[in-house]
Short mmCIF file of C-alpha atoms and ligand atoms in Angstrom, two decimals:
data_model
loop_
_atom_site.label_atom_id
_atom_site.label_comp_id
_atom_site.label_asym_id
_atom_site.label_seq_id
_atom_site.Cartn_x
_atom_site.Cartn_y
_atom_site.Cartn_z
CA MET A 1 15.60 -29.25 -34.63
CA THR A 2 18.81 -31.12 -33.86
CA VAL A 3 20.72 -27.89 -34.09
CA LEU A 4 18.29 -26.21 -31.74
CA GLN A 5 18.49 -29.03 -29.21
CA THR A 6 22.27 -29.04 -29.29
CA SER A 7 22.53 -25.34 -28.80
CA PHE A 8 19.95 -25.47 -26.00
CA LEU A 9 21.96 -28.18 -24.22
CA SER A 10 25.23 -26.32 -24.57
CA PHE A 11 23.45 -23.18 -23.34
CA VAL A 12 22.34 -25.08 -20.23
CA THR A 13 25.84 -26.52 -19.74
CA LEU A 14 27.38 -23.08 -20.07
CA LEU A 15 25.06 -21.63 -17.45
CA GLY A 16 26.06 -24.40 -15.06
CA SER A 17 24.39 -25.57 -11.89
CA VAL A 18 21.88 -22.73 -11.41
CA SER A 19 20.12 -23.60 -14.65
CA ALA A 20 20.39 -27.31 -13.91
CA VAL A 21 18.45 -26.79 -10.65
CA ALA A 22 15.86 -24.69 -12.45
CA LEU A 23 15.49 -27.32 -15.15
CA ASN A 24 15.20 -30.08 -12.50
CA SER A 25 12.55 -28.28 -10.56
CA THR A 26 10.67 -27.62 -13.80
CA LEU A 27 10.47 -31.35 -14.20
CA ASN A 28 8.94 -31.69 -10.72
CA SER A 29 5.72 -30.01 -11.77
CA THR A 30 3.38 -32.34 -9.92
CA TYR A 31 0.42 -30.27 -8.79
CA THR A 32 -0.46 -31.98 -5.53
CA PRO A 33 -0.07 -30.99 -2.86
CA VAL A 34 0.07 -27.34 -3.88
CA ALA A 35 0.19 -26.11 -0.27
CA GLU A 36 2.21 -27.29 2.69
CA ARG A 37 2.91 -26.11 6.22
CA CYS A 38 6.33 -24.55 6.49
CA GLY A 39 8.46 -22.33 8.71
CA PRO A 40 8.34 -21.78 12.46
CA GLY A 41 5.26 -22.65 14.51
CA THR A 42 4.73 -19.18 15.99
CA ALA A 43 2.21 -18.45 13.21
CA ASN A 44 0.37 -20.47 10.60
CA ILE A 45 2.60 -20.33 7.55
CA THR A 46 1.74 -22.01 4.27
CA CYS A 47 4.21 -22.47 1.43
CA ILE A 48 2.84 -22.66 -2.10
CA HIS A 49 4.60 -25.12 -4.40
CA ARG A 50 6.04 -23.35 -7.47
CA TYR A 51 3.72 -20.32 -7.01
CA GLY A 52 0.75 -22.64 -7.58
CA SER A 53 1.52 -22.46 -11.28
CA ILE A 54 -0.19 -25.77 -11.97
CA LEU A 55 -3.47 -26.52 -10.21
CA PRO A 56 -5.72 -29.52 -10.82
CA PRO A 57 -7.78 -28.22 -13.76
CA SER A 58 -11.09 -28.19 -11.91
CA PHE A 59 -9.83 -25.11 -10.03
CA SER A 60 -11.85 -21.88 -10.28
CA ARG A 61 -11.87 -18.38 -8.90
CA ASP A 62 -14.81 -16.06 -8.97
CA PRO A 63 -13.67 -13.01 -10.98
CA SER A 64 -15.34 -10.68 -8.48
CA PRO A 65 -12.54 -8.60 -6.97
CA ALA A 66 -14.23 -9.24 -3.63
CA VAL A 67 -13.06 -12.89 -3.78
CA GLY A 68 -9.53 -13.07 -2.41
CA TYR A 69 -6.67 -15.35 -3.37
CA SER A 70 -7.60 -17.85 -0.69
CA GLY A 71 -11.15 -17.91 -2.09
CA THR A 72 -9.82 -19.84 -5.10
CA LEU A 73 -11.47 -23.27 -5.20
CA VAL A 74 -9.19 -26.28 -5.74
CA PRO A 75 -11.56 -29.21 -5.19
CA ASP A 76 -9.08 -31.90 -6.22
CA ASP A 77 -6.33 -30.88 -3.82
CA ASP A 78 -7.34 -30.79 -0.15
CA SER A 79 -4.13 -29.01 0.81
CA TRP A 80 -5.58 -25.78 -0.57
CA ALA A 81 -8.75 -25.69 1.51
CA ASN A 82 -6.90 -27.02 4.57
CA LEU A 83 -3.92 -24.69 4.54
CA VAL A 84 -4.49 -21.57 2.43
CA PRO A 85 -7.60 -19.79 3.84
CA THR A 86 -6.47 -20.12 7.48
CA ALA A 87 -2.83 -19.15 6.92
CA ASP A 88 -1.44 -15.98 8.51
CA PHE A 89 1.39 -15.92 5.99
CA ILE A 90 1.49 -17.40 2.49
CA VAL A 91 5.01 -17.95 1.14
CA PHE A 92 5.65 -18.14 -2.59
CA ASN A 93 9.45 -17.85 -2.58
CA GLN A 94 10.55 -20.16 0.21
CA ASP A 95 14.15 -18.92 0.63
CA LEU A 96 13.34 -15.21 0.69
CA GLY A 97 9.97 -15.64 2.38
CA LEU A 98 11.10 -17.68 5.38
CA ALA A 99 14.14 -15.40 5.77
CA LEU A 100 12.00 -12.26 6.00
CA LEU A 101 9.60 -13.93 8.44
CA GLY A 102 12.54 -14.89 10.67
CA PRO A 103 12.63 -17.40 13.52
CA ALA A 104 9.45 -16.30 15.34
CA PRO A 105 6.98 -14.36 13.15
CA LYS A 106 3.78 -13.37 14.91
CA ILE A 107 0.54 -11.78 13.83
CA TYR A 108 -1.91 -10.07 16.17
CA HIS A 109 -5.16 -10.03 14.22
CA ASN A 110 -7.43 -7.02 14.90
CA TYR A 111 -4.89 -5.83 17.48
CA ILE A 112 -6.51 -2.41 17.83
CA PRO A 113 -10.20 -2.20 16.94
CA LEU A 114 -11.30 1.10 15.36
CA LEU A 115 -14.45 2.59 13.86
CA ASN A 116 -15.74 0.59 10.89
CA VAL A 117 -14.51 3.06 8.26
CA ILE A 118 -11.28 3.27 6.21
CA HIS A 119 -8.08 4.14 8.06
CA GLU A 120 -5.05 5.33 6.17
CA ALA A 121 -1.83 7.31 6.32
CA PRO A 122 -0.26 5.36 9.19
CA MET A 123 3.04 6.86 10.29
CA TYR A 124 5.30 6.17 13.21
CA VAL A 125 6.74 9.10 15.18
CA PRO A 126 9.72 7.61 17.02
CA GLU A 127 10.28 10.40 19.56
CA LEU A 128 6.70 9.97 20.82
CA ASN A 129 6.48 6.20 20.18
CA LYS A 130 3.07 6.88 18.65
CA LEU A 131 1.40 5.73 15.49
CA PHE A 132 -0.65 8.43 13.76
CA ILE A 133 -3.54 7.29 11.59
CA ALA A 134 -5.97 9.20 9.40
CA GLN A 135 -9.63 8.29 9.49
CA TYR A 136 -11.90 8.55 6.40
CA GLY A 137 -15.32 9.75 7.28
CA PRO A 138 -17.94 9.65 8.45
CA PRO A 139 -18.60 12.78 6.36
CA GLY A 140 -18.06 15.91 8.46
CA ASN A 141 -15.85 14.13 11.03
CA LEU A 142 -12.74 16.24 11.69
CA THR A 143 -11.04 13.68 13.94
CA ASN A 144 -7.93 11.56 13.40
CA ILE A 145 -6.26 8.96 15.59
CA ALA A 146 -3.01 8.68 17.52
CA ILE A 147 -2.13 5.29 18.98
CA ASP A 148 0.15 5.50 21.99
CA LEU A 149 2.44 2.46 21.89
CA ASN A 150 3.94 3.28 25.31
CA THR A 151 1.07 1.55 27.05
CA ASN A 152 -0.02 -2.07 26.87
CA PRO A 153 -2.53 -2.41 25.34
CA PRO A 154 -1.86 0.75 23.29
CA ALA A 155 -4.10 3.73 24.04
CA VAL A 156 -6.24 5.08 21.21
CA GLU A 157 -6.49 8.88 21.27
CA ALA A 158 -8.74 10.86 18.92
CA PHE A 159 -7.36 14.29 18.04
CA THR A 160 -8.29 17.35 16.00
CA THR A 161 -5.59 19.61 14.63
CA ASN A 162 -5.58 23.40 14.93
CA PRO A 163 -7.01 24.45 12.50
CA PRO A 164 -8.80 21.16 11.76
CA ILE A 165 -7.69 19.30 8.63
CA TYR A 166 -10.63 17.54 6.97
CA GLN A 167 -9.92 14.03 5.67
CA PRO A 168 -6.25 13.37 5.15
CA ALA A 169 -5.79 10.26 3.00
CA GLY A 170 -2.05 9.62 2.99
CA GLY A 171 1.11 10.95 4.48
CA THR A 172 4.57 10.62 5.82
CA PHE A 173 6.59 11.72 8.82
CA HIS A 174 9.48 13.96 7.75
CA ASP A 175 11.74 16.42 9.60
CA GLY A 176 9.60 16.36 12.74
CA TYR A 177 6.32 16.97 10.92
CA ILE A 178 3.39 14.93 9.74
CA TYR A 179 2.90 15.68 6.03
CA TRP A 180 -0.62 14.86 4.93
CA ALA A 181 -2.08 14.36 1.46
CA VAL A 182 -5.57 15.74 2.08
CA GLN A 183 -8.64 14.64 0.12
CA GLY A 184 -11.51 16.47 1.84
CA ASN A 185 -13.22 19.22 -0.17
CA ASN A 186 -16.07 21.11 1.45
CA LEU A 187 -16.94 24.78 2.05
CA THR A 188 -19.60 24.20 4.73
CA LEU A 189 -17.89 22.12 7.41
CA PRO A 190 -18.52 22.26 11.15
CA ASN A 191 -16.86 25.27 12.93
CA ASN A 192 -17.26 27.32 9.69
CA LEU A 193 -14.29 25.45 8.26
CA GLU A 194 -13.76 25.76 4.49
CA GLN A 195 -11.29 23.51 2.78
CA ARG A 196 -9.93 22.39 -0.60
CA PRO A 197 -7.78 19.26 -1.07
CA GLY A 198 -4.01 19.66 -0.91
CA ILE A 199 -0.95 19.24 1.30
CA ALA A 200 -0.89 20.17 4.99
CA ARG A 201 1.69 19.64 7.67
CA VAL A 202 1.12 19.09 11.35
CA ASP A 203 3.36 19.23 14.38
CA PRO A 204 2.62 15.91 16.13
CA LYS A 205 3.44 17.39 19.56
CA THR A 206 1.20 20.49 19.42
CA PHE A 207 -1.26 19.50 16.62
CA LYS A 208 -0.67 22.95 15.07
CA ALA A 209 -1.45 22.59 11.35
CA GLU A 210 -0.54 24.67 8.29
CA TRP A 211 -1.27 24.41 4.57
CA LEU A 212 1.43 24.11 1.91
CA LEU A 213 -0.72 23.65 -1.22
CA ASN A 214 -4.43 23.71 -2.02
CA ASN A 215 -4.84 24.20 -5.78
CA TYR A 216 -3.36 23.78 -9.23
CA HIS A 217 -3.42 27.28 -10.74
CA GLY A 218 -7.00 27.84 -9.61
CA PHE A 219 -8.36 24.32 -10.11
CA PHE A 220 -8.93 22.27 -7.02
CA PHE A 221 -7.43 18.81 -6.92
CA GLY A 222 -9.69 15.74 -7.08
CA GLY A 223 -8.51 14.68 -3.63
CA LEU A 224 -4.89 13.93 -2.79
CA ASN A 225 -4.38 10.26 -1.99
CA ASP A 226 -0.81 9.76 -0.86
CA LEU A 227 2.58 11.46 -0.77
CA THR A 228 6.24 10.88 -0.14
CA VAL A 229 9.19 13.23 0.35
CA ASP A 230 12.41 12.79 -1.65
CA SER A 231 15.96 13.49 -0.52
CA VAL A 232 15.93 17.11 -1.73
CA GLY A 233 12.67 17.86 0.11
CA ASP A 234 10.28 17.74 -2.85
CA ILE A 235 6.89 16.22 -2.06
CA TRP A 236 5.61 13.74 -4.66
CA PHE A 237 1.89 13.07 -4.49
CA THR A 238 -0.96 11.27 -6.20
CA ASP A 239 -4.32 12.91 -6.89
CA SER A 240 -7.44 10.77 -7.11
CA ASP A 241 -11.23 10.99 -6.95
CA TYR A 242 -12.05 8.67 -4.06
CA SER A 243 -13.19 11.51 -1.82
CA TRP A 244 -15.95 12.21 -4.38
CA GLY A 245 -17.05 8.56 -4.25
CA LEU A 246 -16.87 8.47 -0.46
CA GLY A 247 -19.03 11.54 0.13
CA LEU A 248 -16.10 13.60 1.45
CA ASN A 249 -16.10 15.93 -1.53
CA PRO A 250 -19.22 17.14 -3.40
CA SER A 251 -17.34 17.88 -6.63
CA ALA A 252 -16.27 15.74 -9.56
CA PRO A 253 -12.57 16.26 -10.39
CA GLN A 254 -11.75 19.35 -12.46
CA ILE A 255 -8.49 17.99 -13.84
CA GLN A 256 -7.08 14.60 -14.83
CA LEU A 257 -6.10 12.17 -12.06
CA ALA A 258 -2.32 12.35 -11.99
CA THR A 259 0.93 12.27 -10.04
CA TYR A 260 2.70 15.52 -9.16
CA ARG A 261 5.85 16.89 -7.56
CA PHE A 262 5.62 19.92 -5.26
CA ARG A 263 8.65 21.95 -4.20
CA PRO A 264 7.92 23.64 -0.83
CA SER A 265 10.84 26.08 -1.19
CA THR A 266 9.35 27.71 -4.33
CA GLY A 267 5.67 26.68 -4.34
CA GLU A 268 5.97 25.14 -7.81
CA VAL A 269 3.81 22.13 -8.52
CA GLN A 270 4.53 20.08 -11.62
CA ILE A 271 2.76 17.08 -13.12
CA VAL A 272 5.06 14.05 -13.48
CA ASP A 273 2.72 11.36 -14.81
CA SER A 274 -0.87 11.10 -16.05
CA THR A 275 -0.90 7.58 -17.48
CA LEU A 276 -2.40 5.69 -14.52
CA GLN A 277 -6.12 4.99 -14.09
CA HIS A 278 -6.07 5.67 -10.33
CA PRO A 279 -2.69 6.78 -9.03
CA ASN A 280 -2.65 5.75 -5.38
CA GLY A 281 0.35 4.73 -3.22
CA ILE A 282 3.75 6.30 -3.93
CA ALA A 283 7.25 5.49 -2.66
CA PHE A 284 10.90 5.79 -3.65
CA SER A 285 13.42 2.96 -3.68
CA ARG A 286 16.05 3.30 -0.97
CA ASP A 287 18.54 4.93 -3.36
CA GLY A 288 15.93 7.35 -4.72
CA LYS A 289 16.53 6.18 -8.27
CA THR A 290 13.23 4.35 -8.70
CA LEU A 291 9.75 5.71 -8.06
CA TYR A 292 6.92 3.26 -7.43
CA ILE A 293 3.30 4.28 -7.98
CA THR A 294 0.39 1.93 -7.43
CA ASP A 295 -2.64 1.98 -9.73
CA SER A 296 -5.95 1.03 -8.11
CA GLY A 297 -7.99 1.45 -11.32
CA LEU A 298 -9.89 -1.67 -10.25
CA GLU A 299 -11.85 0.55 -7.88
CA THR A 300 -13.73 3.20 -9.81
CA VAL A 301 -15.86 5.98 -8.48
CA GLY A 302 -19.40 5.34 -9.73
CA LYS A 303 -21.85 7.89 -11.06
CA PRO A 304 -24.10 9.72 -8.61
CA GLY A 305 -27.09 7.48 -7.99
CA THR A 306 -24.99 4.32 -7.77
CA GLU A 307 -24.58 4.59 -4.01
CA ASN A 308 -23.99 1.28 -2.29
CA LYS A 309 -22.62 0.23 1.05
CA GLY A 310 -19.44 -1.36 -0.21
CA PRO A 311 -18.30 -4.97 -0.36
CA GLY A 312 -19.10 -6.77 2.87
CA ASP A 313 -21.07 -3.75 4.10
CA PHE A 314 -17.97 -2.48 5.85
CA TYR A 315 -19.22 1.06 5.70
CA ASN A 316 -22.06 2.43 7.69
CA TYR A 317 -22.73 5.18 5.15
CA PRO A 318 -23.18 5.05 1.36
CA ILE A 319 -20.22 5.07 -1.02
CA ARG A 320 -19.96 4.97 -4.79
CA ILE A 321 -16.97 2.71 -5.38
CA GLU A 322 -17.46 0.12 -8.11
CA PHE A 323 -15.17 -2.75 -9.07
CA THR A 324 -14.06 -3.62 -12.59
CA GLY A 325 -11.90 -6.74 -12.67
CA THR A 326 -10.30 -5.90 -16.01
CA ASN A 327 -9.09 -2.49 -14.84
CA ALA A 328 -5.59 -1.84 -13.49
CA ARG A 329 -4.39 -3.45 -10.28
CA ASN A 330 -0.74 -2.75 -10.91
CA ILE A 331 2.46 -1.37 -9.48
CA TYR A 332 4.51 0.73 -11.88
CA ALA A 333 8.20 1.50 -11.47
CA PHE A 334 9.83 4.57 -13.06
CA ASP A 335 13.47 5.67 -13.29
CA VAL A 336 14.09 9.01 -11.58
CA GLU A 337 16.53 11.18 -13.48
CA ARG A 338 17.96 14.53 -12.43
CA PRO A 339 19.48 16.02 -15.58
CA ASP A 340 20.03 19.38 -13.85
CA GLY A 341 21.10 18.02 -10.45
CA ALA A 342 19.30 18.40 -7.15
CA ALA A 343 18.22 22.00 -7.82
CA GLY A 344 16.61 21.18 -11.18
CA ASN A 345 13.31 19.57 -12.05
CA PRO A 346 13.68 15.78 -12.04
CA VAL A 347 11.99 13.62 -14.66
CA ILE A 348 10.62 10.11 -14.45
CA THR A 349 11.10 7.76 -17.41
CA GLY A 350 11.09 4.06 -18.22
CA LYS A 351 7.61 3.28 -16.91
CA ARG A 352 7.20 -0.44 -16.40
CA ASN A 353 4.46 -2.56 -14.89
CA ILE A 354 6.19 -4.77 -12.31
CA PHE A 355 3.25 -6.38 -10.50
CA GLN A 356 -0.42 -7.22 -10.86
CA SER A 357 -2.13 -7.81 -7.53
CA VAL A 358 -2.90 -11.33 -6.41
CA GLU A 359 -6.03 -9.99 -4.77
CA GLY A 360 -7.65 -6.60 -4.43
CA ASN A 361 -5.48 -3.84 -5.85
CA PRO A 362 -2.28 -2.25 -4.63
CA ASP A 363 -2.92 0.69 -2.32
CA GLY A 364 -0.34 2.05 0.13
CA ILE A 365 3.25 1.00 -0.60
CA LYS A 366 6.29 1.15 1.70
CA VAL A 367 9.90 0.23 0.98
CA ALA A 368 11.72 -1.88 3.58
CA ARG A 369 15.32 -1.21 4.63
CA ASN A 370 16.53 -3.93 2.25
CA GLY A 371 14.51 -2.54 -0.66
CA TYR A 372 11.59 -4.99 -0.58
CA LEU A 373 8.15 -3.54 -1.34
CA VAL A 374 5.40 -3.98 1.23
CA VAL A 375 2.06 -3.31 -0.41
CA ALA A 376 -1.41 -3.08 1.11
CA THR A 377 -4.10 -4.65 -1.05
CA GLY A 378 -6.80 -2.02 -0.73
CA LEU A 379 -10.32 -3.17 -0.04
CA SER A 380 -9.02 -6.74 0.23
CA ASN A 381 -7.65 -8.50 3.34
CA GLY A 382 -3.89 -8.49 3.21
CA VAL A 383 -0.45 -7.26 2.29
CA ASP A 384 1.97 -8.46 -0.41
CA VAL A 385 5.75 -8.48 -0.03
CA LEU A 386 7.76 -8.19 -3.25
CA THR A 387 11.37 -7.80 -4.23
CA ALA A 388 12.41 -4.37 -5.53
CA GLU A 389 11.76 -5.75 -9.03
CA GLY A 390 8.21 -6.86 -8.20
CA SER A 391 8.79 -10.58 -7.71
CA LEU A 392 6.19 -11.96 -5.27
CA ILE A 393 7.79 -13.35 -2.10
CA ALA A 394 5.02 -13.67 0.46
CA ARG A 395 1.61 -12.44 1.51
CA ILE A 396 0.15 -11.58 4.90
CA GLN A 397 -3.52 -12.55 5.29
CA THR A 398 -5.50 -10.32 7.63
CA LYS A 399 -9.10 -10.37 8.80
CA HIS A 400 -9.84 -6.83 7.64
CA PRO A 401 -9.03 -4.84 4.49
CA VAL A 402 -5.61 -3.14 4.61
CA GLU A 403 -5.12 0.30 3.04
CA ASN A 404 -1.62 1.02 4.23
CA VAL A 405 1.21 -0.08 6.53
CA ALA A 406 3.82 1.51 8.81
CA PHE A 407 7.01 0.06 10.23
CA ALA A 408 7.54 0.90 13.91
CA GLY A 409 9.29 -0.03 17.13
CA ASP A 410 12.90 0.19 18.33
CA ASP A 411 14.28 -2.00 15.57
CA TYR A 412 11.55 -1.29 12.99
CA LYS A 413 10.77 -5.01 12.79
CA THR A 414 7.16 -4.47 13.78
CA ILE A 415 4.71 -3.43 11.12
CA TYR A 416 1.18 -2.12 11.65
CA LEU A 417 -1.41 -2.86 8.97
CA VAL A 418 -4.26 -0.35 9.00
CA GLY A 419 -7.55 -0.56 7.22
CA ILE A 420 -11.25 -0.84 7.71
CA GLY A 421 -12.28 -1.40 11.31
CA GLY A 422 -8.88 -1.87 12.84
CA VAL A 423 -5.15 -2.35 12.99
CA THR A 424 -3.27 -5.66 12.77
CA LYS A 425 0.27 -5.97 14.16
CA VAL A 426 2.98 -8.19 12.68
CA GLU A 427 6.41 -8.96 14.14
CA TRP A 428 8.91 -10.38 11.66
CA ASP A 429 12.50 -9.96 10.51
CA LEU A 430 11.86 -7.49 7.69
CA GLN A 431 13.15 -4.15 8.89
CA GLY A 432 11.71 -0.78 7.99
CA PRO A 433 13.86 2.29 7.37
CA VAL A 434 14.21 4.90 10.12
CA PRO A 435 11.83 7.80 9.29
CA GLY A 436 13.79 10.68 7.86
CA GLU A 437 16.78 8.48 7.02
CA TYR A 438 17.00 9.51 3.39
CA PHE A 439 18.92 8.22 0.46
CA GLN A 440 21.38 10.51 -1.28
CA VAL A 441 20.78 11.96 -4.73
C1 NAG B 1 18.31 -33.36 -10.88
O1 NAG B 1 17.37 -34.39 -10.49
C2 NAG B 1 17.96 -35.67 -10.39
C3 NAG B 1 16.81 -36.67 -10.13
O2 NAG B 1 15.92 -36.16 -9.16
C4 NAG B 1 19.02 -35.67 -9.29
O3 NAG B 1 19.64 -36.92 -9.20
C5 NAG B 1 20.08 -34.62 -9.62
O4 NAG B 1 21.01 -34.51 -8.56
C6 NAG B 1 19.43 -33.26 -9.83
N1 NAG B 1 20.42 -32.30 -10.27
C7 NAG B 1 20.60 -31.15 -9.66
C8 NAG B 1 21.68 -30.27 -10.22
O5 NAG B 1 19.90 -30.75 -8.73
C1 NAG B 2 8.46 -32.25 -5.83
O1 NAG B 2 7.65 -31.27 -5.14
C2 NAG B 2 6.98 -31.76 -4.00
C3 NAG B 2 6.06 -30.67 -3.47
O2 NAG B 2 6.78 -29.53 -3.12
C4 NAG B 2 8.03 -32.21 -2.98
O3 NAG B 2 7.39 -32.72 -1.85
C5 NAG B 2 8.92 -33.29 -3.60
O4 NAG B 2 9.96 -33.62 -2.71
C6 NAG B 2 9.54 -32.80 -4.91
N1 NAG B 2 10.25 -33.87 -5.55
C7 NAG B 2 11.49 -33.76 -5.98
C8 NAG B 2 12.08 -34.96 -6.65
O5 NAG B 2 12.14 -32.72 -5.85
C1 NAG B 3 -2.98 -22.05 13.51
O1 NAG B 3 -4.33 -22.28 13.12
C2 NAG B 3 -5.03 -23.15 13.98
C3 NAG B 3 -6.38 -23.43 13.34
O2 NAG B 3 -6.96 -22.25 12.84
C4 NAG B 3 -5.13 -22.50 15.35
O3 NAG B 3 -5.82 -23.35 16.24
C5 NAG B 3 -3.72 -22.24 15.88
O4 NAG B 3 -3.80 -21.55 17.11
C6 NAG B 3 -2.93 -21.43 14.89
N1 NAG B 3 -1.55 -21.36 15.33
C7 NAG B 3 -0.93 -20.20 15.55
C8 NAG B 3 0.48 -20.29 15.99
O5 NAG B 3 -1.48 -19.13 15.37
C1 NAG B 4 -20.03 19.52 3.66
O1 NAG B 4 -20.00 18.88 4.90
C2 NAG B 4 -21.16 19.07 5.68
C3 NAG B 4 -20.89 18.49 7.04
O2 NAG B 4 -20.65 17.09 6.90
C4 NAG B 4 -22.33 18.44 4.98
O3 NAG B 4 -23.51 18.64 5.73
C5 NAG B 4 -22.47 19.03 3.63
O4 NAG B 4 -23.46 18.35 2.92
C6 NAG B 4 -21.17 18.99 2.88
N1 NAG B 4 -21.33 19.80 1.71
C7 NAG B 4 -21.32 19.29 0.53
C8 NAG B 4 -21.58 20.26 -0.59
O5 NAG B 4 -21.12 18.09 0.35
C1 NAG B 5 -15.59 10.76 14.58
O1 NAG B 5 -14.43 9.95 14.72
C2 NAG B 5 -14.07 9.68 16.06
C3 NAG B 5 -12.75 8.93 16.06
O2 NAG B 5 -12.89 7.65 15.52
C4 NAG B 5 -15.17 8.90 16.74
O3 NAG B 5 -14.83 8.70 18.09
C5 NAG B 5 -16.47 9.66 16.62
O4 NAG B 5 -17.51 8.85 17.12
C6 NAG B 5 -16.77 10.03 15.19
N1 NAG B 5 -17.94 10.87 15.15
C7 NAG B 5 -18.99 10.54 14.41
C8 NAG B 5 -20.13 11.51 14.47
O5 NAG B 5 -19.03 9.54 13.73
#
C-alpha cells in the first residue's frame, strides 16, 4: 500500500500541474448546484458542473427514449429544474463550449415552420444561397423543399425534380450537384413513376435528376439513409429499413442493413461494414482518415400491425418505429486505409464506439472545419457537439426533433437544424467547411 501511494504521488509529481489541477477539481465534487448560468446573455446558456457526474441521489430519469436529458428529475437541486429545461445551449466542457459558442450565440427556435413530418438531407448550395431539404412523406408525396435565404424571412419553395425522385433521406452537395441517398421504394407512384431505393443526383439549378445506383446485384436496398463523398469521388452510404416502417416502401429489406462504398466511375458497389444495428449518419473527418457512422438501433422498425403515430404524435399518418432503450445509440469511428492508393479499394478498420447519445440517438452527423462532430439526435429535440474523439462539449436544445444539420452562410458560422415540423437556426462561432472543399488522400 505504501509503495503504491508513493508511486502514485511521484506519478502525479512527474505529470506536473495539469494532473494537479485535475486532482484538485476531483476533490471539488460537491453536487450542488449542478447547473449554473454561464456565457454571454444573447442566449440562455447553462453550464453543467463536472458533466453532472454526481447528482443528489434522489435523481431519476425515465428510461423511455422519449424523455430527454432535461427531463431528468433532480428534486434536491433546484438549479436543474430552473436552468436545464429552458436552456438553449447546455455546456459540459466550459473552455471548449464557450469558445465554440463565441461572443454572441443566438438561436432562432422554429425559424422556418414546415409540414409536420420528418425533414432530412439539408444541404447548402452557396452559389444559389439556398438550403435544400428532403421531406419524408406523406406517402406518395413527390415534393421536396428549397429554402431561399436571399429573402428575409426566407422563402420556402416546394419543388419536384425531373423525373421525380421519391423520398430522398440523406445527401450532400458535391461538384455542383445534389447527391441524394434515396429510400422510397414503390412501383405504383403518381405519374406512373416506378422506383427502387438508391443514389440519384440532381442539378439544383434545373432540377434535372439522374440515377447512379438502384440495386445490389438484383436485390433492392432496404432504403438508403445517408451518404457522403470522399476525396477520390467514391460515395459512401448507409442502407436502412426506415422507409418500410414509415410506409414509404412496401417491402421488408432483402439484404442485411449495412454501409457501402459506391464508385461512380466504374459502377462497383462494395459493402464496407455490416456490424451496426441501424447504420444512419455518415461523415469523414477533415483529413479523410477517419469515417464516422452513427447507429440508431434504438429506433427499430416494428412488425406490420404495430402501427402507431409516433412519440408526441408528430406524424399525421401511421408509422411503425419502436424504441428499445438498450439498443445502440452510438457513434462509431473507423480508420480509413488505402493499401492500394487512391485507385484501389479502401478498407475501414479499428472500429471503436466513441459516443453514446445523451438523449435520443445519433442521426445525421456533420464535421465542422476544426474537426468537431455536430450530431443530430434523431427523434429527440437537439444536437450534440463533440470533439473528433467523441468527447461531449455542448448540446443545443431545440423545440422540435432534429434529424440533420447543415452549415451555411458567408462564413459558415450559421447552422440550420432540420427535423419534424420545422427548421431552427443557430449562429455561433463554430465554422462549417466549404462544400466541396475536400481533404487530400
Ligand atoms: C489546489 O487546491 C488548493 C485549495 O483549494 C489551492 O490552494 C491550490 O492552489 C490548488 N492547486 C492547483 C494546482 O490548482
Ligand atoms: C467547486 O465547484 C463549484 C460549482 O462549480 C464552484 O462554484 C466552486 O467555486 C468550486 N470550488 C472550488 C474550491 O474550486
Ligand atoms: C432566457 O429565458 C428566459 C425565460 O425562459 C426568457 O424570458 C429570455 O428571453 C431568454 N433569454 C434569451 C436571450 O433568449
Ligand atoms: C405506392 O404508392 C402509392 C401512392 O402513394 C400507394 O397508393 C401505394 O399503396 C404504394 N404501393 C405500395 C405497394 O405500398
Ligand atoms: C406534399 O408536400 C408539400 C411540401 O411540403 C406540401 O405542400 C403538400 O401539401 C404535400 N401534399 C400532401 C398531399 O400532403
